[in-house]
Structures are given as C-alpha cells and as structure tokens.
Amino acid sequence: MYSKISLEKYLEMIAVPNATPGGGSVSGYAGALGAALGSMASGIALKKVMPNSHDCGTLKKAQKIFSKNHSSLLKLAEADSAAYDKVSQAYKLPHHILKRRNEINRALRTATEVPYRTMLLSLENLNEISNVRKLLPVQILSDINVAILLSKAAYNGARLNVIVNVESLTDKKVSRKIEKDIDKVEQAFAETVLWLDDWM
C-alpha cells in the first residue's frame, strides 16, 4: 500500500518504466499532499482564534475535511494503479472471447470512477481553502498557496485520466452520463479557481 511506503520508495516505483503507478496515481498523491497542507494550516490557525467561536467552528470543520481527504486521496492513488492494471488485463483477453468487450468496459468504468473521485475531493480541498483562507495567519499563506497548487494539479491530472478512459468506452450511454457529470464539476472548479487565483 502506498500509505505504508516512504515517499522515496514511491518515487522509485514511478521512475521504473512500467505503466503503474502513473499520472492518475500521482494526481491522487498530489491531492493528498494538498489536503495535508490544508489540515496543517487550519490547525495552526485554530491556535489563534477564540475557542467555541464561529471561526473556530469553521476551522475545525475544514481540518476534519482535509484530514478525511488526505486519507481518501492516498487510497485513490493506489486504487488508480489497480484500476489501470485491470484495464490492461481486459485488453489482453483473446479477441474471440465473447465477454472481452464487457470486461473492457467494466474495467474502463472503474478506471474512470477512480480519477473522477480524485477530481471531486480535490475540488472539495479547494472549496475548504476558500472557506478558511481569511482566517489563516499571514505567515502560512505560502503554505496554503502550495496546497492550492497541489489540489489544482490533482484535479487537472485526474481530469485527463477521466477523459482518456471515457473516450475508450464503447458503452456510449454510460460515457454520455459521465461527460455530463464532468461538465457540472468543471463549472464548479472554474468558479472556485477563478476566485482563488485572484486571491493568490
């Protein structure tokens, strides 16, 4: 599990000329790093606000979400590699096997769902950053800016993986639904990023 190995080991695994872990996995890892920074910044800010105040509640809520997303995104980094491996296995099935097409579509759907969840959680990171950024001490604004950059990279990297897998689906009913879902998330992402970019 990626959560059980060192960053150095993970980087070594990426550098090896194998398909996994690849861009989708790295996107999840970047999102986890962004969430961890968000949790750190919120925790520092909590020490500087009045207990039981509205600001305290806002920061505690954000810290809880960042902590959850840190863990979830790290799991998605690993799940992305597993999903890609399933796609590769499905494509290796003999062409004469009737279930080959169904197996490929099933694997591609999973390989689409995993980075789509990375997109959603990365967007949630960005939304929580926008909620707490006015409460953060000036000394850690550079840290939260790095969290923004990492979360944006995670979102965009995951989005690329979603698009690639959706385009490969032969079940067009499923692909159209996913594309509509992506359009909604894209609009929310654009609005959030525009606001945060102005602030940075």
PDB file of C-alpha atoms in Angstrom:
ATOM      1  CA  MET A   1       0.000   0.000   0.000  1.00  0.00           C
ATOM      2  CA  TYR A   2       1.275   3.475  -0.894  1.00  0.00           C
ATOM      3  CA  SER A   3       0.362   4.739   2.578  1.00  0.00           C
ATOM      4  CA  LYS A   4       2.777   2.202   4.076  1.00  0.00           C
ATOM      5  CA  ILE A   5       5.831   3.066   1.992  1.00  0.00           C
ATOM      6  CA  SER A   6       8.156   6.052   2.058  1.00  0.00           C
ATOM      7  CA  LEU A   7       7.904   8.869  -0.451  1.00  0.00           C
ATOM      8  CA  GLU A   8      11.362   7.881  -1.675  1.00  0.00           C
ATOM      9  CA  LYS A   9      10.150   4.350  -2.416  1.00  0.00           C
ATOM     10  CA  TYR A  10       7.032   5.676  -4.155  1.00  0.00           C
ATOM     11  CA  LEU A  11       9.166   7.909  -6.377  1.00  0.00           C
ATOM     12  CA  GLU A  12      11.356   4.950  -7.254  1.00  0.00           C
ATOM     13  CA  MET A  13       8.247   2.991  -8.276  1.00  0.00           C
ATOM     14  CA  ILE A  14       7.124   5.843 -10.526  1.00  0.00           C
ATOM     15  CA  ALA A  15      10.533   6.156 -12.166  1.00  0.00           C
ATOM     16  CA  VAL A  16      10.578   2.489 -13.252  1.00  0.00           C
ATOM     17  CA  PRO A  17       9.453   2.084 -16.910  1.00  0.00           C
ATOM     18  CA  ASN A  18       6.137   0.454 -16.008  1.00  0.00           C
ATOM     19  CA  ALA A  19       2.653   1.839 -16.597  1.00  0.00           C
ATOM     20  CA  THR A  20       1.820   1.964 -12.894  1.00  0.00           C
ATOM     21  CA  PRO A  21       1.996   3.954 -10.747  1.00  0.00           C
ATOM     22  CA  GLY A  22       1.422   6.657 -13.345  1.00  0.00           C
ATOM     23  CA  GLY A  23      -0.207  10.040 -13.785  1.00  0.00           C
ATOM     24  CA  GLY A  24      -3.519   9.101 -12.200  1.00  0.00           C
ATOM     25  CA  SER A  25      -1.823   7.778  -9.099  1.00  0.00           C
ATOM     26  CA  VAL A  26       0.445  10.816  -8.865  1.00  0.00           C
ATOM     27  CA  SER A  27      -2.631  13.050  -9.123  1.00  0.00           C
ATOM     28  CA  GLY A  28      -4.154  11.336  -6.105  1.00  0.00           C
ATOM     29  CA  TYR A  29      -0.889  11.674  -4.205  1.00  0.00           C
ATOM     30  CA  ALA A  30      -0.697  15.399  -5.070  1.00  0.00           C
ATOM     31  CA  GLY A  31      -4.243  15.853  -3.798  1.00  0.00           C
ATOM     32  CA  ALA A  32      -3.338  14.076  -0.566  1.00  0.00           C
ATOM     33  CA  LEU A  33      -0.373  16.418  -0.095  1.00  0.00           C
ATOM     34  CA  GLY A  34      -2.612  19.428  -0.699  1.00  0.00           C
ATOM     35  CA  ALA A  35      -5.121  18.163   1.857  1.00  0.00           C
ATOM     36  CA  ALA A  36      -2.357  17.546   4.395  1.00  0.00           C
ATOM     37  CA  LEU A  37      -1.128  21.122   3.990  1.00  0.00           C
ATOM     38  CA  GLY A  38      -4.684  22.379   4.391  1.00  0.00           C
ATOM     39  CA  SER A  39      -5.004  20.414   7.612  1.00  0.00           C
ATOM     40  CA  MET A  40      -1.713  21.810   8.881  1.00  0.00           C
ATOM     41  CA  ALA A  41      -2.683  25.403   8.087  1.00  0.00           C
ATOM     42  CA  SER A  42      -6.104  25.028   9.693  1.00  0.00           C
ATOM     43  CA  GLY A  43      -4.537  23.519  12.798  1.00  0.00           C
ATOM     44  CA  ILE A  44      -2.125  26.426  13.172  1.00  0.00           C
ATOM     45  CA  ALA A  45      -4.947  28.936  12.700  1.00  0.00           C
ATOM     46  CA  LEU A  46      -7.021  27.153  15.358  1.00  0.00           C
ATOM     47  CA  LYS A  47      -4.415  28.086  17.966  1.00  0.00           C
ATOM     48  CA  LYS A  48      -5.032  31.769  17.255  1.00  0.00           C
ATOM     49  CA  VAL A  49      -8.844  32.013  17.429  1.00  0.00           C
ATOM     50  CA  MET A  50     -11.216  32.099  20.366  1.00  0.00           C
ATOM     51  CA  PRO A  51     -12.472  28.646  21.452  1.00  0.00           C
ATOM     52  CA  ASN A  52     -16.114  27.951  20.570  1.00  0.00           C
ATOM     53  CA  SER A  53     -16.223  30.958  18.221  1.00  0.00           C
ATOM     54  CA  HIS A  54     -17.674  30.831  14.699  1.00  0.00           C
ATOM     55  CA  ASP A  55     -14.162  30.988  13.259  1.00  0.00           C
ATOM     56  CA  CYS A  56     -13.135  28.077  15.484  1.00  0.00           C
ATOM     57  CA  GLY A  57     -16.033  26.009  14.147  1.00  0.00           C
ATOM     58  CA  THR A  58     -15.144  26.872  10.538  1.00  0.00           C
ATOM     59  CA  LEU A  59     -11.521  25.841  11.022  1.00  0.00           C
ATOM     60  CA  LYS A  60     -12.402  22.620  12.840  1.00  0.00           C
ATOM     61  CA  LYS A  61     -14.808  21.636  10.063  1.00  0.00           C
ATOM     62  CA  ALA A  62     -12.179  22.354   7.413  1.00  0.00           C
ATOM     63  CA  GLN A  63      -9.497  20.437   9.310  1.00  0.00           C
ATOM     64  CA  LYS A  64     -11.814  17.428   9.559  1.00  0.00           C
ATOM     65  CA  ILE A  65     -12.494  17.505   5.813  1.00  0.00           C
ATOM     66  CA  PHE A  66      -8.812  17.956   4.959  1.00  0.00           C
ATOM     67  CA  SER A  67      -7.907  15.010   7.189  1.00  0.00           C
ATOM     68  CA  LYS A  68     -10.557  12.811   5.554  1.00  0.00           C
ATOM     69  CA  ASN A  69      -9.464  13.821   2.064  1.00  0.00           C
ATOM     70  CA  HIS A  70      -5.801  13.270   2.864  1.00  0.00           C
ATOM     71  CA  SER A  71      -6.569   9.646   3.686  1.00  0.00           C
ATOM     72  CA  SER A  72      -9.070   9.132   0.851  1.00  0.00           C
ATOM     73  CA  LEU A  73      -6.849  10.622  -1.841  1.00  0.00           C
ATOM     74  CA  LEU A  74      -3.918   8.469  -0.791  1.00  0.00           C
ATOM     75  CA  LYS A  75      -6.167   5.416  -1.184  1.00  0.00           C
ATOM     76  CA  LEU A  76      -7.286   6.675  -4.593  1.00  0.00           C
ATOM     77  CA  ALA A  77      -3.634   6.982  -5.641  1.00  0.00           C
ATOM     78  CA  GLU A  78      -3.308   3.263  -5.059  1.00  0.00           C
ATOM     79  CA  ALA A  79      -6.737   2.434  -6.490  1.00  0.00           C
ATOM     80  CA  ASP A  80      -5.825   4.197  -9.730  1.00  0.00           C
ATOM     81  CA  SER A  81      -2.895   1.851 -10.282  1.00  0.00           C
ATOM     82  CA  ALA A  82      -5.076  -1.180  -9.557  1.00  0.00           C
ATOM     83  CA  ALA A  83      -7.764   0.095 -11.936  1.00  0.00           C
ATOM     84  CA  TYR A  84      -5.265   0.572 -14.757  1.00  0.00           C
ATOM     85  CA  ASP A  85      -3.915  -2.926 -14.229  1.00  0.00           C
ATOM     86  CA  LYS A  86      -7.463  -4.300 -14.636  1.00  0.00           C
ATOM     87  CA  VAL A  87      -7.852  -2.406 -17.924  1.00  0.00           C
ATOM     88  CA  SER A  88      -4.578  -3.860 -19.192  1.00  0.00           C
ATOM     89  CA  GLN A  89      -5.693  -7.364 -18.235  1.00  0.00           C
ATOM     90  CA  ALA A  90      -9.023  -6.917 -20.010  1.00  0.00           C
ATOM     91  CA  TYR A  91      -7.364  -5.793 -23.251  1.00  0.00           C
ATOM     92  CA  LYS A  92      -5.110  -8.862 -23.133  1.00  0.00           C
ATOM     93  CA  LEU A  93      -8.082 -11.238 -23.271  1.00  0.00           C
ATOM     94  CA  PRO A  94      -8.242 -13.190 -26.553  1.00  0.00           C
ATOM     95  CA  HIS A  95     -10.378 -11.429 -29.152  1.00  0.00           C
ATOM     96  CA  HIS A  96     -12.549 -14.495 -29.689  1.00  0.00           C
ATOM     97  CA  ILE A  97     -13.828 -14.434 -26.088  1.00  0.00           C
ATOM     98  CA  LEU A  98     -17.382 -13.031 -26.125  1.00  0.00           C
ATOM     99  CA  LYS A  99     -17.107 -11.319 -22.765  1.00  0.00           C
ATOM    100  CA  ARG A 100     -13.954  -9.388 -23.762  1.00  0.00           C
ATOM    101  CA  ARG A 101     -15.838  -6.223 -24.687  1.00  0.00           C
ATOM    102  CA  ASN A 102     -17.862  -6.291 -21.463  1.00  0.00           C
ATOM    103  CA  GLU A 103     -14.749  -6.855 -19.398  1.00  0.00           C
ATOM    104  CA  ILE A 104     -13.002  -3.937 -21.081  1.00  0.00           C
ATOM    105  CA  ASN A 105     -15.963  -1.621 -20.486  1.00  0.00           C
ATOM    106  CA  ARG A 106     -16.252  -2.724 -16.868  1.00  0.00           C
ATOM    107  CA  ALA A 107     -12.564  -2.089 -16.268  1.00  0.00           C
ATOM    108  CA  LEU A 108     -12.706   1.277 -18.031  1.00  0.00           C
ATOM    109  CA  ARG A 109     -15.659   2.371 -15.909  1.00  0.00           C
ATOM    110  CA  THR A 110     -13.692   1.675 -12.749  1.00  0.00           C
ATOM    111  CA  ALA A 111     -10.646   3.401 -14.235  1.00  0.00           C
ATOM    112  CA  THR A 112     -12.892   6.404 -14.872  1.00  0.00           C
ATOM    113  CA  GLU A 113     -14.618   6.432 -11.493  1.00  0.00           C
ATOM    114  CA  VAL A 114     -11.368   6.474  -9.508  1.00  0.00           C
ATOM    115  CA  PRO A 115      -9.891   9.674 -11.019  1.00  0.00           C
ATOM    116  CA  TYR A 116     -13.376  11.223 -11.043  1.00  0.00           C
ATOM    117  CA  ARG A 117     -13.441  10.823  -7.265  1.00  0.00           C
ATOM    118  CA  THR A 118      -9.975  12.388  -7.159  1.00  0.00           C
ATOM    119  CA  MET A 119     -11.408  15.358  -9.059  1.00  0.00           C
ATOM    120  CA  LEU A 120     -14.269  15.733  -6.579  1.00  0.00           C
ATOM    121  CA  LEU A 121     -12.078  15.527  -3.480  1.00  0.00           C
ATOM    122  CA  SER A 122      -9.513  17.925  -4.946  1.00  0.00           C
ATOM    123  CA  LEU A 123     -12.323  20.384  -5.635  1.00  0.00           C
ATOM    124  CA  GLU A 124     -13.517  19.916  -2.059  1.00  0.00           C
ATOM    125  CA  ASN A 125      -9.998  20.765  -0.876  1.00  0.00           C
ATOM    126  CA  LEU A 126     -10.105  23.990  -2.870  1.00  0.00           C
ATOM    127  CA  ASN A 127     -13.542  24.910  -1.553  1.00  0.00           C
ATOM    128  CA  GLU A 128     -12.418  24.419   2.044  1.00  0.00           C
ATOM    129  CA  ILE A 129      -9.324  26.513   1.403  1.00  0.00           C
ATOM    130  CA  SER A 130     -11.584  29.310   0.182  1.00  0.00           C
ATOM    131  CA  ASN A 131     -13.620  28.977   3.384  1.00  0.00           C
ATOM    132  CA  VAL A 132     -10.658  29.339   5.729  1.00  0.00           C
ATOM    133  CA  ARG A 133      -8.152  31.459   3.862  1.00  0.00           C
ATOM    134  CA  LYS A 134      -9.227  34.733   5.619  1.00  0.00           C
ATOM    135  CA  LEU A 135      -8.655  33.088   8.987  1.00  0.00           C
ATOM    136  CA  LEU A 136      -5.083  31.989   8.316  1.00  0.00           C
ATOM    137  CA  PRO A 137      -2.064  33.825   9.750  1.00  0.00           C
ATOM    138  CA  VAL A 138      -0.047  35.653   7.125  1.00  0.00           C
ATOM    139  CA  GLN A 139       2.996  33.529   7.975  1.00  0.00           C
ATOM    140  CA  ILE A 140       1.391  30.409   6.455  1.00  0.00           C
ATOM    141  CA  LEU A 141      -0.195  31.922   3.363  1.00  0.00           C
ATOM    142  CA  SER A 142       2.619  30.494   1.233  1.00  0.00           C
ATOM    143  CA  ASP A 143       1.807  27.032   2.613  1.00  0.00           C
ATOM    144  CA  ILE A 144      -1.879  27.293   1.739  1.00  0.00           C
ATOM    145  CA  ASN A 145      -0.929  28.613  -1.709  1.00  0.00           C
ATOM    146  CA  VAL A 146       1.091  25.431  -2.239  1.00  0.00           C
ATOM    147  CA  ALA A 147      -1.978  23.468  -1.125  1.00  0.00           C
ATOM    148  CA  ILE A 148      -3.977  25.295  -3.797  1.00  0.00           C
ATOM    149  CA  LEU A 149      -1.418  24.490  -6.489  1.00  0.00           C
ATOM    150  CA  LEU A 150      -1.262  20.822  -5.487  1.00  0.00           C
ATOM    151  CA  SER A 151      -5.045  20.487  -5.381  1.00  0.00           C
ATOM    152  CA  LYS A 152      -5.360  22.136  -8.796  1.00  0.00           C
ATOM    153  CA  ALA A 153      -2.706  19.795 -10.212  1.00  0.00           C
ATOM    154  CA  ALA A 154      -4.503  16.807  -8.684  1.00  0.00           C
ATOM    155  CA  TYR A 155      -7.812  17.895 -10.187  1.00  0.00           C
ATOM    156  CA  ASN A 156      -6.408  18.551 -13.652  1.00  0.00           C
ATOM    157  CA  GLY A 157      -4.318  15.377 -13.710  1.00  0.00           C
ATOM    158  CA  ALA A 158      -7.278  13.268 -12.659  1.00  0.00           C
ATOM    159  CA  ARG A 159      -9.463  15.010 -15.248  1.00  0.00           C
ATOM    160  CA  LEU A 160      -7.071  13.979 -18.026  1.00  0.00           C
ATOM    161  CA  ASN A 161      -7.336  10.352 -16.905  1.00  0.00           C
ATOM    162  CA  VAL A 162     -11.136  10.521 -16.800  1.00  0.00           C
ATOM    163  CA  ILE A 163     -11.301  11.908 -20.329  1.00  0.00           C
ATOM    164  CA  VAL A 164      -8.932   9.277 -21.751  1.00  0.00           C
ATOM    165  CA  ASN A 165     -10.936   6.427 -20.236  1.00  0.00           C
ATOM    166  CA  VAL A 166     -14.335   7.864 -21.176  1.00  0.00           C
ATOM    167  CA  GLU A 167     -13.241   8.191 -24.795  1.00  0.00           C
ATOM    168  CA  SER A 168     -12.313   4.486 -24.809  1.00  0.00           C
ATOM    169  CA  LEU A 169     -15.710   3.330 -23.516  1.00  0.00           C
ATOM    170  CA  THR A 170     -17.889   1.656 -26.139  1.00  0.00           C
ATOM    171  CA  ASP A 171     -20.962   1.965 -23.910  1.00  0.00           C
ATOM    172  CA  LYS A 172     -21.981   5.425 -25.121  1.00  0.00           C
ATOM    173  CA  LYS A 173     -24.923   5.712 -22.722  1.00  0.00           C
ATOM    174  CA  VAL A 174     -22.513   5.462 -19.800  1.00  0.00           C
ATOM    175  CA  SER A 175     -19.930   7.751 -21.406  1.00  0.00           C
ATOM    176  CA  ARG A 176     -22.541  10.472 -22.072  1.00  0.00           C
ATOM    177  CA  LYS A 177     -23.658  10.405 -18.445  1.00  0.00           C
ATOM    178  CA  ILE A 178     -20.080  10.705 -17.217  1.00  0.00           C
ATOM    179  CA  GLU A 179     -19.440  13.592 -19.610  1.00  0.00           C
ATOM    180  CA  LYS A 180     -22.478  15.462 -18.235  1.00  0.00           C
ATOM    181  CA  ASP A 181     -21.260  14.905 -14.688  1.00  0.00           C
ATOM    182  CA  ILE A 182     -17.827  16.219 -15.644  1.00  0.00           C
ATOM    183  CA  ASP A 183     -19.348  19.366 -17.164  1.00  0.00           C
ATOM    184  CA  LYS A 184     -21.036  20.201 -13.844  1.00  0.00           C
ATOM    185  CA  VAL A 185     -17.849  19.649 -11.875  1.00  0.00           C
ATOM    186  CA  GLU A 186     -15.848  21.682 -14.385  1.00  0.00           C
ATOM    187  CA  GLN A 187     -18.131  24.668 -13.903  1.00  0.00           C
ATOM    188  CA  ALA A 188     -17.766  24.494 -10.120  1.00  0.00           C
ATOM    189  CA  PHE A 189     -13.993  24.105 -10.437  1.00  0.00           C
ATOM    190  CA  ALA A 190     -13.702  27.103 -12.775  1.00  0.00           C
ATOM    191  CA  GLU A 191     -15.650  29.328 -10.367  1.00  0.00           C
ATOM    192  CA  THR A 192     -13.614  28.243  -7.339  1.00  0.00           C
ATOM    193  CA  VAL A 193     -10.250  28.525  -9.077  1.00  0.00           C
ATOM    194  CA  LEU A 194     -11.063  31.960 -10.509  1.00  0.00           C
ATOM    195  CA  TRP A 195     -11.738  33.250  -7.012  1.00  0.00           C
ATOM    196  CA  LEU A 196      -8.648  31.617  -5.505  1.00  0.00           C
ATOM    197  CA  ASP A 197      -6.382  32.756  -8.344  1.00  0.00           C
ATOM    198  CA  ASP A 198      -7.447  36.353  -7.721  1.00  0.00           C
ATOM    199  CA  TRP A 199      -6.663  35.919  -4.040  1.00  0.00           C
ATOM    200  CA  MET A 200      -3.213  34.377  -4.658  1.00  0.00           C
TER     201      MET A 200
END
